[in-house]
CSV table of C-alpha atoms (C1' of nucleotides) in Angstrom, one decimal:
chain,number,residue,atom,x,y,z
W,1,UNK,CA,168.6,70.9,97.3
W,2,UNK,CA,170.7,72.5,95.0
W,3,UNK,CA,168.2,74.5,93.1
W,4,UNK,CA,168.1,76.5,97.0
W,5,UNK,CA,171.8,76.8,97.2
W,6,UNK,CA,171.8,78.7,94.1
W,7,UNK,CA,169.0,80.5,95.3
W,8,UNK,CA,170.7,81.4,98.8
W,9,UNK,CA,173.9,82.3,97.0
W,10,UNK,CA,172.3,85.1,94.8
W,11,UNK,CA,170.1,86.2,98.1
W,12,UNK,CA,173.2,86.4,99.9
W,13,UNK,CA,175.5,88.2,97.3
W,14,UNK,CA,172.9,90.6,96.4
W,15,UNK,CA,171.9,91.8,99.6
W,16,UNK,CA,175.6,91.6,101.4
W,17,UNK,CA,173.9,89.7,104.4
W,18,UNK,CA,173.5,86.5,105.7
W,19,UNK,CA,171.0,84.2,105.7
W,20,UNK,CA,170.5,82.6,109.1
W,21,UNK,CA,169.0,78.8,109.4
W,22,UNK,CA,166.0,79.3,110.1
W,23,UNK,CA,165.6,82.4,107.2
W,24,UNK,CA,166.4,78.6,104.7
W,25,UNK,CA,164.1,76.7,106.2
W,26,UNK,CA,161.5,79.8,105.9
W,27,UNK,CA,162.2,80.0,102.7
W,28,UNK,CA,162.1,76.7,101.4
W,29,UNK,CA,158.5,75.9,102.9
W,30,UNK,CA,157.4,78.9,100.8
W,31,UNK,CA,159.3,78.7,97.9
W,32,UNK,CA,158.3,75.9,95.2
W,33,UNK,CA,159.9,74.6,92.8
W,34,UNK,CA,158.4,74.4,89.8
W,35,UNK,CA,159.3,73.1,85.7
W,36,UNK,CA,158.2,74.1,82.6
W,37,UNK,CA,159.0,72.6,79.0
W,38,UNK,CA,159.8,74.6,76.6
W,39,UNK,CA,157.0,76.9,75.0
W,40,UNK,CA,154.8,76.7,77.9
W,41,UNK,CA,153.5,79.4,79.5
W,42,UNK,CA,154.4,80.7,83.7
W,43,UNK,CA,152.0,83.1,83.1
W,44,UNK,CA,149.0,84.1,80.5
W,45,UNK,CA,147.3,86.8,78.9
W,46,UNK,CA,144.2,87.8,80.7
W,47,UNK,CA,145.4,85.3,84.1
W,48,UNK,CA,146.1,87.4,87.5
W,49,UNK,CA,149.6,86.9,87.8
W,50,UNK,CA,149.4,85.0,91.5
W,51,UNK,CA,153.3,83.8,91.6
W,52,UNK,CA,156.6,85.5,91.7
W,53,UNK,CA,159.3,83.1,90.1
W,54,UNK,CA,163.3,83.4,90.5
W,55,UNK,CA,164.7,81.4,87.6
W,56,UNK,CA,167.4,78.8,89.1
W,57,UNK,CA,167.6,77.0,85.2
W,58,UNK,CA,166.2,78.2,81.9
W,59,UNK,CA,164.9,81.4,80.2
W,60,UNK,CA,161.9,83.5,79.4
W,61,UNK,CA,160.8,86.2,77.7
W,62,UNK,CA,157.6,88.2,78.2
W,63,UNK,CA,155.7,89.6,75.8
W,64,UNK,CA,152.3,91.0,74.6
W,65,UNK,CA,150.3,90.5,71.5
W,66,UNK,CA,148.5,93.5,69.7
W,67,UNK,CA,145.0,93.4,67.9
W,68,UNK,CA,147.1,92.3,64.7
W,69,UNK,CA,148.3,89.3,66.6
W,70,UNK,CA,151.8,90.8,66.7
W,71,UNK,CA,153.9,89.8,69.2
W,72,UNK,CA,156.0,92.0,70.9
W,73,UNK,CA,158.9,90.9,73.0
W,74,UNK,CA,159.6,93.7,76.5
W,75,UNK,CA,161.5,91.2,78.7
W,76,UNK,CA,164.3,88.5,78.2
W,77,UNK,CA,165.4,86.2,81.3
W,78,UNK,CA,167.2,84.2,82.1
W,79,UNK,CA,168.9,82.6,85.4
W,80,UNK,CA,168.6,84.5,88.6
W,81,UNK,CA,166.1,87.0,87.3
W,82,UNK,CA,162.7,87.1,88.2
W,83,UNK,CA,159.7,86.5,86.5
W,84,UNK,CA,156.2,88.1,87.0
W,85,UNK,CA,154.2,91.1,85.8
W,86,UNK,CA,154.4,92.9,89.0
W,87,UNK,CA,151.3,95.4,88.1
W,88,UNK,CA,149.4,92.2,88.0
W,89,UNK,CA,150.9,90.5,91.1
W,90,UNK,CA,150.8,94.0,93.4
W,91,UNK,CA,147.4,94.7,92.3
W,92,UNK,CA,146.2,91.2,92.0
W,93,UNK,CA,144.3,92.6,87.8
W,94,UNK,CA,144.3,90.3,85.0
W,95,UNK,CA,147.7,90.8,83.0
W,96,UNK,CA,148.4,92.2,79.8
W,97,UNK,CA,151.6,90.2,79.2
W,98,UNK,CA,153.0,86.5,78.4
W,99,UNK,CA,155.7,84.5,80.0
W,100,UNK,CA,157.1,81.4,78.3
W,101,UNK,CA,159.8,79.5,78.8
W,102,UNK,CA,162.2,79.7,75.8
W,103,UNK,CA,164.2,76.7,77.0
W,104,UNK,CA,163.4,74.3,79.6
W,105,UNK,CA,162.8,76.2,82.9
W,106,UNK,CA,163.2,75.1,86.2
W,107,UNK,CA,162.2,78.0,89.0
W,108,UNK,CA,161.2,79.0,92.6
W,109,UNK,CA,158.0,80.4,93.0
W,110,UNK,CA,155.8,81.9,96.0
W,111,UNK,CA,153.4,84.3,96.1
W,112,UNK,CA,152.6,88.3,97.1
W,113,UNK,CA,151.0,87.1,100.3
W,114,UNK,CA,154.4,85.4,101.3
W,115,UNK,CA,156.5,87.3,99.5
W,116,UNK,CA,155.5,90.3,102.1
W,117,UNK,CA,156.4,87.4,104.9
W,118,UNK,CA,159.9,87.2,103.9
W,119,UNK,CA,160.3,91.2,103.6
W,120,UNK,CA,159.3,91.3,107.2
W,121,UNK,CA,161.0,88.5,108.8
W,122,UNK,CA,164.3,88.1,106.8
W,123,UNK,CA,166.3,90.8,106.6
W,124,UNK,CA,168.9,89.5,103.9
W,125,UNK,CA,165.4,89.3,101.6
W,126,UNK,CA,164.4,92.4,102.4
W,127,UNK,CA,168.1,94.3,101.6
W,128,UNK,CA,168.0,92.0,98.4
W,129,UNK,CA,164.3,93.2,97.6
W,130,UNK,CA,165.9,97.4,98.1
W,131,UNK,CA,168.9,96.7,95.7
W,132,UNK,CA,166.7,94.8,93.0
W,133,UNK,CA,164.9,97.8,92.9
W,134,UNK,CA,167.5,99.9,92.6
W,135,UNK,CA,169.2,98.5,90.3
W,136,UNK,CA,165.5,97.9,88.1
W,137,UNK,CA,165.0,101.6,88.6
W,138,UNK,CA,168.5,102.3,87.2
W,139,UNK,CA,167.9,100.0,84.1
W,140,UNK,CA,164.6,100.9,83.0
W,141,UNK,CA,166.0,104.5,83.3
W,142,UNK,CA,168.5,103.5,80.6
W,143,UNK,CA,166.3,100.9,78.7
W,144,UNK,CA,164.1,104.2,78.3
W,145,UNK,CA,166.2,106.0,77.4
W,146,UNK,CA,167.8,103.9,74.5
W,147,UNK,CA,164.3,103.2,73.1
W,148,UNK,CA,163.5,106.9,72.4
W,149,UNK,CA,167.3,108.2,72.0
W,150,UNK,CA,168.9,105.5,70.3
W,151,UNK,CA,168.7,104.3,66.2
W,152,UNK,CA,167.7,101.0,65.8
W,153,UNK,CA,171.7,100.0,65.4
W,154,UNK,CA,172.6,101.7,68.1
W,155,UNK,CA,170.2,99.6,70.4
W,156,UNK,CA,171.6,97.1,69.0
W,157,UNK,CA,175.3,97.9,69.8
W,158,UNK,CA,174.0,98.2,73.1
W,159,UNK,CA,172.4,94.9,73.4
W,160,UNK,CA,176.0,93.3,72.6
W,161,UNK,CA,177.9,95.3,75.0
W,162,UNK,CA,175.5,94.8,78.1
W,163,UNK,CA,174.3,91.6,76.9
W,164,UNK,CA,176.8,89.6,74.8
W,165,UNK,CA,175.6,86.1,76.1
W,166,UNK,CA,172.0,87.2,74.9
W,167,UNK,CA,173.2,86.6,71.2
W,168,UNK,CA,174.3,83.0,71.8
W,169,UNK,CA,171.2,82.2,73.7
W,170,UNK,CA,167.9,83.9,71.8
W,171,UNK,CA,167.0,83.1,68.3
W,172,UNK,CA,167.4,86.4,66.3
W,173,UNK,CA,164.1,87.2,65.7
W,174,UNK,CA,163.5,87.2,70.0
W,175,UNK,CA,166.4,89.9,69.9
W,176,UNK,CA,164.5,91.9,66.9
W,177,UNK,CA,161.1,91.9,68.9
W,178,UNK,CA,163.0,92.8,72.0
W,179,UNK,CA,165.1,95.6,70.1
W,180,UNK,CA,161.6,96.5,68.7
W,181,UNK,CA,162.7,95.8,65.1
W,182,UNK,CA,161.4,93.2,62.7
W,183,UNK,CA,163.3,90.1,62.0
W,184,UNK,CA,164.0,91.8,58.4
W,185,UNK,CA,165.1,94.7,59.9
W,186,UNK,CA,167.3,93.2,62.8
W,187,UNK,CA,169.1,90.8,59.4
W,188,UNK,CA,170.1,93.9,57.6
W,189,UNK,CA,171.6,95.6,60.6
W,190,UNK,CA,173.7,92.8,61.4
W,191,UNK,CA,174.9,92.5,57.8
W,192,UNK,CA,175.9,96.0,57.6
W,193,UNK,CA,177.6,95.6,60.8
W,194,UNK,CA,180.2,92.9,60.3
W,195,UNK,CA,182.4,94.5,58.1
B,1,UNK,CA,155.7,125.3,107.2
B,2,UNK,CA,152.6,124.9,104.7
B,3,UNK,CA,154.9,123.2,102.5
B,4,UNK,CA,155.7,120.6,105.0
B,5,UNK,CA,152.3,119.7,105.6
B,6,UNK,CA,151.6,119.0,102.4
B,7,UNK,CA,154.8,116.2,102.1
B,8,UNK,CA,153.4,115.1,105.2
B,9,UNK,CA,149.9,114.3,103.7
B,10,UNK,CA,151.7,112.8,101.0
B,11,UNK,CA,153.6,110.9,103.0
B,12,UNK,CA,150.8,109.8,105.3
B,13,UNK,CA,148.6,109.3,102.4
B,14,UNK,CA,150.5,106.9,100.2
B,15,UNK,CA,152.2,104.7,102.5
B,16,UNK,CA,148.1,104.6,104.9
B,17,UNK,CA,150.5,104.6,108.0
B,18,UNK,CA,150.3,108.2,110.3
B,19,UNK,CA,153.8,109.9,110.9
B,20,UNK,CA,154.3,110.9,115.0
B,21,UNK,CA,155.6,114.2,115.8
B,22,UNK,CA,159.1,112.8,116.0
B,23,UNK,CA,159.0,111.4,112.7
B,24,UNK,CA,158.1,115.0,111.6
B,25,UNK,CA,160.4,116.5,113.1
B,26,UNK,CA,163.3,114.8,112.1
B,27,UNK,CA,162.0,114.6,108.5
B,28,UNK,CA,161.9,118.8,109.1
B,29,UNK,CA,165.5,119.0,110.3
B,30,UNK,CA,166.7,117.0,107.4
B,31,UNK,CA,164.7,117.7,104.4
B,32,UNK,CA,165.5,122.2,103.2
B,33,UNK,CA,163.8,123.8,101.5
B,34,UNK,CA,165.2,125.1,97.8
B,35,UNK,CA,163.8,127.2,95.3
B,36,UNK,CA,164.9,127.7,91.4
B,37,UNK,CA,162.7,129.8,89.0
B,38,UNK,CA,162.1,128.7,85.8
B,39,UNK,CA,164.7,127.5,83.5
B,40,UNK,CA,167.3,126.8,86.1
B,41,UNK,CA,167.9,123.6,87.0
B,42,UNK,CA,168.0,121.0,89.6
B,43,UNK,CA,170.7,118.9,88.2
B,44,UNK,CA,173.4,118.9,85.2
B,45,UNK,CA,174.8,116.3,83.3
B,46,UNK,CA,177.9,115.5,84.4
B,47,UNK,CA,177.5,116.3,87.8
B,48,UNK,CA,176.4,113.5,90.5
B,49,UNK,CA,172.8,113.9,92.1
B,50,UNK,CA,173.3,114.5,95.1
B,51,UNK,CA,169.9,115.8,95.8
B,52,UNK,CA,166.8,113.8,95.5
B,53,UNK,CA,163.7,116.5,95.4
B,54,UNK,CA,160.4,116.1,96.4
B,55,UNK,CA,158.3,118.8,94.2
B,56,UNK,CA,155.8,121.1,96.5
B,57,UNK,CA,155.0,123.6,93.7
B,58,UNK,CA,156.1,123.8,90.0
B,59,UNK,CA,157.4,121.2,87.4
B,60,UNK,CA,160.2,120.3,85.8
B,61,UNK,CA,161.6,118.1,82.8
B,62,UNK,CA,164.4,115.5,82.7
B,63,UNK,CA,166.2,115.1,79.3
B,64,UNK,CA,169.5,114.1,78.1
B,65,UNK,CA,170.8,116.0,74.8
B,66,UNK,CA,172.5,113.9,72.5
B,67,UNK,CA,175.7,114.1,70.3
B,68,UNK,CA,173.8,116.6,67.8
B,69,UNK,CA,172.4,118.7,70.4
B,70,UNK,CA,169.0,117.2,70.0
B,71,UNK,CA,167.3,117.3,73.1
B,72,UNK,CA,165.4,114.5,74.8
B,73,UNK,CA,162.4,114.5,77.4
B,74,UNK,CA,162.4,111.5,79.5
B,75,UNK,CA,160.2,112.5,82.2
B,76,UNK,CA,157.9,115.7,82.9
B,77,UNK,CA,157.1,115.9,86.6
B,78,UNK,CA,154.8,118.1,88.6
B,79,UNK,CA,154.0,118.8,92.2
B,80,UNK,CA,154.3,115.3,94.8
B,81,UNK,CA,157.0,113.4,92.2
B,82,UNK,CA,160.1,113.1,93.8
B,83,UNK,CA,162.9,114.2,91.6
B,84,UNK,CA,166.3,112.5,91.1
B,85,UNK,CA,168.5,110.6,88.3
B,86,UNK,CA,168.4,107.2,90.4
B,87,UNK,CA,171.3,105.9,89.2
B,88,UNK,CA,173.7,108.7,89.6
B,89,UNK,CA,171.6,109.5,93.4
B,90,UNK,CA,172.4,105.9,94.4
B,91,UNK,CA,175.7,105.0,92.8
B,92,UNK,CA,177.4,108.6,92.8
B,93,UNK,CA,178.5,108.2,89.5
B,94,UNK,CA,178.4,111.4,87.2
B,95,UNK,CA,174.8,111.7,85.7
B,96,UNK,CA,173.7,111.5,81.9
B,97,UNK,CA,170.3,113.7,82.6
B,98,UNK,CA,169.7,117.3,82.9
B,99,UNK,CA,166.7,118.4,85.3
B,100,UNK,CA,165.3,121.8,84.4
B,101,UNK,CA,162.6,123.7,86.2
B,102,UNK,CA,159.2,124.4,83.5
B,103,UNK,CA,158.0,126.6,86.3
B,104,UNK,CA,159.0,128.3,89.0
B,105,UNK,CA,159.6,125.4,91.4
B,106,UNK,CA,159.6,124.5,95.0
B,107,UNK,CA,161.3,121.2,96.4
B,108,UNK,CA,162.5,119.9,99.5
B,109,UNK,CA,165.4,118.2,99.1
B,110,UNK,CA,167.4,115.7,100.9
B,111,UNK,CA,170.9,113.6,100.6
B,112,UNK,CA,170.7,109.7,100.0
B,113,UNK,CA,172.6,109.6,103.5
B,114,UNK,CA,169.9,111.2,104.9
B,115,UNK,CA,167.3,108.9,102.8
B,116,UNK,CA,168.6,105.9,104.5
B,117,UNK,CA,168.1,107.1,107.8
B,118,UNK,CA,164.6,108.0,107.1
B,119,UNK,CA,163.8,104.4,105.9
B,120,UNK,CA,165.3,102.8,108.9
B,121,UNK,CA,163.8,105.3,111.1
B,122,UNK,CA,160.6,106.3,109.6
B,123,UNK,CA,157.6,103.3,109.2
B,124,UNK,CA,155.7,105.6,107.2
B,125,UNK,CA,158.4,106.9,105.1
B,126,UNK,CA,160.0,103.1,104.3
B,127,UNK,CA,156.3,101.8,103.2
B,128,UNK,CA,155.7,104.9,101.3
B,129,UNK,CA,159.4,104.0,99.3
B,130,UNK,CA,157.8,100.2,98.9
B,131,UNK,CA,154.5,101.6,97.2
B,132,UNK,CA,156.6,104.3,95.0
B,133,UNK,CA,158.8,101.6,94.0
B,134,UNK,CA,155.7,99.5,93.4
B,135,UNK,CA,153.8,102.0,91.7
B,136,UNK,CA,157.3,103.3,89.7
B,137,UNK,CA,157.7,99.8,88.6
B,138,UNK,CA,154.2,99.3,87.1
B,139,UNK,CA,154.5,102.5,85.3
B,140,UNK,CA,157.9,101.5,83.7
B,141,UNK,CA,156.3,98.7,82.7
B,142,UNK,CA,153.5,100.1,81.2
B,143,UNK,CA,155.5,102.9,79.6
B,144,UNK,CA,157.9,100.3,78.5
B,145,UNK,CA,155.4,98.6,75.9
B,146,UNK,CA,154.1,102.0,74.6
B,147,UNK,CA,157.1,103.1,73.3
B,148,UNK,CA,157.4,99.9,71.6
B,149,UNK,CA,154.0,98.7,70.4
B,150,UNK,CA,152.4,101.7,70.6
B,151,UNK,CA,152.5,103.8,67.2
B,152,UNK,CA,152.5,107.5,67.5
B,153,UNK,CA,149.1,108.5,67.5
B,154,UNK,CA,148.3,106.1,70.1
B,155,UNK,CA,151.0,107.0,72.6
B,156,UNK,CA,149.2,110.5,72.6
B,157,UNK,CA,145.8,109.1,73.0
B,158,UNK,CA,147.5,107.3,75.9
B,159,UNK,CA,149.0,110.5,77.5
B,160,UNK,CA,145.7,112.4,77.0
B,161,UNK,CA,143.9,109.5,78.8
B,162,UNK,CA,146.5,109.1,81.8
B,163,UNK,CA,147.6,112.6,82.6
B,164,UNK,CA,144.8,115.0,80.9
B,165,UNK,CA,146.5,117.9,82.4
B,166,UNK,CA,149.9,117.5,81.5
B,167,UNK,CA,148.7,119.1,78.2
B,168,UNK,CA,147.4,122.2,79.8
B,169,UNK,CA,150.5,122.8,81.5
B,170,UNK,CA,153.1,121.8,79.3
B,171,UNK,CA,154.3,123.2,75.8
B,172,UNK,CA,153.8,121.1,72.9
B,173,UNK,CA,157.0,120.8,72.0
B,174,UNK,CA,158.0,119.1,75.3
B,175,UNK,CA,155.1,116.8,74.9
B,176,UNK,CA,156.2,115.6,71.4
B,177,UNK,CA,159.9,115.2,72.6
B,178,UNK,CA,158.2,113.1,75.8
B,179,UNK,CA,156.1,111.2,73.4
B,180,UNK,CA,159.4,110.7,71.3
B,181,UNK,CA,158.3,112.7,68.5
B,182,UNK,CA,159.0,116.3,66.5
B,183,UNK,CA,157.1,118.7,67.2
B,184,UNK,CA,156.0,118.9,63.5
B,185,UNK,CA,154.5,115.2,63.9
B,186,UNK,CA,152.8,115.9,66.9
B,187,UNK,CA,151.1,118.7,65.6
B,188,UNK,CA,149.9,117.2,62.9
B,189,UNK,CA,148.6,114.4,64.6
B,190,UNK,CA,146.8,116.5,66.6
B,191,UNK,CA,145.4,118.3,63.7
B,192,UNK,CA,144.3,114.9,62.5
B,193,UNK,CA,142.9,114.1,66.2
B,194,UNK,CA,140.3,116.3,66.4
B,195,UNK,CA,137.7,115.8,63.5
S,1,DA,C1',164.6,59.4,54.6
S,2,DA,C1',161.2,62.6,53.1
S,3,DG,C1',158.4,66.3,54.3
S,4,DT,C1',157.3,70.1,56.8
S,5,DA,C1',157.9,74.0,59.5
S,6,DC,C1',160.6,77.5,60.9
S,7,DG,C1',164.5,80.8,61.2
S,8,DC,C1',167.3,83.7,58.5
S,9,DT,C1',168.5,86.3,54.5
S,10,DT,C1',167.8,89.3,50.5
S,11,DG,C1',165.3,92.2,47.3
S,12,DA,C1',161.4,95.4,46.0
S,13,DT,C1',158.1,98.4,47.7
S,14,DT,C1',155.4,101.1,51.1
S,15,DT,C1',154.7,103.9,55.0
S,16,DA,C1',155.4,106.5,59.2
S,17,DA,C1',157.9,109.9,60.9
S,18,DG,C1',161.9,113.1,60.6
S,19,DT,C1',164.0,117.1,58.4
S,20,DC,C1',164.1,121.4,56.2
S,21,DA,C1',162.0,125.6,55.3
S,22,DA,C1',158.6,129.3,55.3
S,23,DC,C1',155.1,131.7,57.7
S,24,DT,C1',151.9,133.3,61.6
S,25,DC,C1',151.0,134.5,66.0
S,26,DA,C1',151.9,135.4,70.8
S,27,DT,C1',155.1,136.7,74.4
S,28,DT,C1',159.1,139.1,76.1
S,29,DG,C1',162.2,142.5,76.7
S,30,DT,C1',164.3,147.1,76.1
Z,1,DA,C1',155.7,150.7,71.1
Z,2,DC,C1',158.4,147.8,68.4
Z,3,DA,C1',161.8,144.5,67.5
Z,4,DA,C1',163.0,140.0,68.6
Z,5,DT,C1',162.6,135.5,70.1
Z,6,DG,C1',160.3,131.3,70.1
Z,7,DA,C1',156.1,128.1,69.8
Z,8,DG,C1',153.1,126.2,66.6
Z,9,DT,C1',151.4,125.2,61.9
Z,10,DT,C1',151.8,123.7,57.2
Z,11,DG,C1',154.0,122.1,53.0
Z,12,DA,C1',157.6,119.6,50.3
Z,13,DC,C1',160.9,116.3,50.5
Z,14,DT,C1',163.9,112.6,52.7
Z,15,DT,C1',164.8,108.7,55.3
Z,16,DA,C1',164.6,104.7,58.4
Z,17,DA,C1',162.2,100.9,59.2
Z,18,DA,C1',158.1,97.9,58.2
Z,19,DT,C1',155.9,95.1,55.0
Z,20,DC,C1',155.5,91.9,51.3
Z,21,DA,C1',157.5,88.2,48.9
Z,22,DA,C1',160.6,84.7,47.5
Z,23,DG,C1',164.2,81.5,48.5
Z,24,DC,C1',167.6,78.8,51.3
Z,25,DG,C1',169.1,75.9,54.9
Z,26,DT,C1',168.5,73.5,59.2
Z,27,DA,C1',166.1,70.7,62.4
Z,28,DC,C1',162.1,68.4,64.0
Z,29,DT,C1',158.6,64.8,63.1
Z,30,DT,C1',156.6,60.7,61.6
DNA sequence: AAGTACGCTTGATTTAAGTCAACTCATTGT
DNA sequence: ACAATGAGTTGACTTAAATCAAGCGTACTT
């Protein structure tokens, strides 16, 4: 199974430990594998969020929609990132966001339930589960940060310098949302910039 | 040690597991005490957190000031937060944040040396990191889309509605800068508020 | 191949919030 | 006690970004 290899790999590198046979086999009875088409949805508005996915192909973005019927983009992902609203899956309460798939999306999913199996009995998942968190803390401190400190160009500047490869892959108006910018907005910026 | 028992409460509390009189002791011998009065503060830009700070009395503010000298309020925390910039705590680099006592404050601090032995050691103290992470990550989350969707006014109805005394104990001008506002806007929104 | 829808750009206008400035009132310090 | 500092308010003005609107080009769809 490749889609596991690539899985094991990130595990592994992540966490700095190995992965023992049976921690794979574990794994792969409680991790499925499932595809989405484009535009469909991993998870909905107003839906408990009951799965944790790892994207092994494809990307995401998560988002909410005001009263105005505004969407508003606070998450894009793509492979080896993980999808979920985590208040929803911890807490098991209907969600307040969106996840579709932006391109074709292939990933593993497994629930809370599980998920708290693994933390117990694999110790490369449970290192892996102490550095993602880490390292989410660390970003959201920034991401924070750049929303209140940060002009709308500047957030943009950012955006290419931590995520160049974003550019290529989400149609500029995904980037505006995600900036929090309008489409308009987001145009402007960019044709001031190239010069 | 009054102030100990009340980090052990907190402790015991959060994570719903007891700590034994070993655990307690070793979290004694490791966690000191440290005082700073007003205005002082717990960490400077530049410098590398070394410290992470569990707050027993008082409160504090973490804000970065930028080019211009403007200063901004990323955090206000009060008594049973922990206190640290996360990034520089875990990766040693030099920290962007400043952390500046409100009030008179009270904290017992440890190293992240030290933190790592508590987790391994420590069943309470590694389930009460899982649910702060847990809890810390839905908050992100949720602080994530105000600053975005939210538009000023709201954000305040927001902080009024989740942490009613933070506007009791802090000054107003801290609020706005938390809120990502001047302190002109914020007063005038409240003037608006309350008719 | 034609038609439609959608993404992006550009221009004109509006709006929310920031900035600058003056004034009041409360607190602090000597 | 009295000056001084600083927080909060209010008003006038400016600015950054949103909104509204029109037009262009590309890519799905049938």
């Amino acid at each position: 199974m490749s889609n596991f290899e690539a899985f094991f790999d990130y595990i592994q590198e992540i966490s700095g430990k190995l992965l023992s046979e049976d921690d794979k086999q574990l794994l792969m009875a409680h991790f499925k594998a499932k595809k989405l088409r484009k535009r469909q949805y991993f998870l909905q508005e107003g839906d408990v969020c009951k799965y944790i996915g790892f994207i092994v192909k494809g990307s995401a973005r998560t988002f909410t929609t005001d009263e105005k019927g505004h969407e508003n983009v606070l998450k894009l992902s793509v492979e080896n990132w993980w999808l979920a609203d985590f208040e929803s899956f911890y807490l098991l309460t209907p969600s307040r966001f969106n996840i579709e798939a932006l391109e074709n999306l292939e990933v593993l999913q497994s629930t809370n339930a599980q998920i708290e199996e693994f933390l117990k009995h694999i110790p490369a998942f449970s290192a892996m589960a102490n550095v993602i968190s880490q390292n989410y803390t660390i970003s959201t401190q920034k991401r924070m940060q750049a929303a209140f400190s940060y002009t709308a160009e500047e957030r943009y500047q950012d955006l290419i310098s931590n995520y160049p490869h974003f550019l290529k892959r989400f149609p500029q108006n995904m980037i505006a949302s995600y900036l929090g910018l309008s489409p308009e907005t987001l145009s402007r910026i960019r044709k001031n910039f190239f010069k």
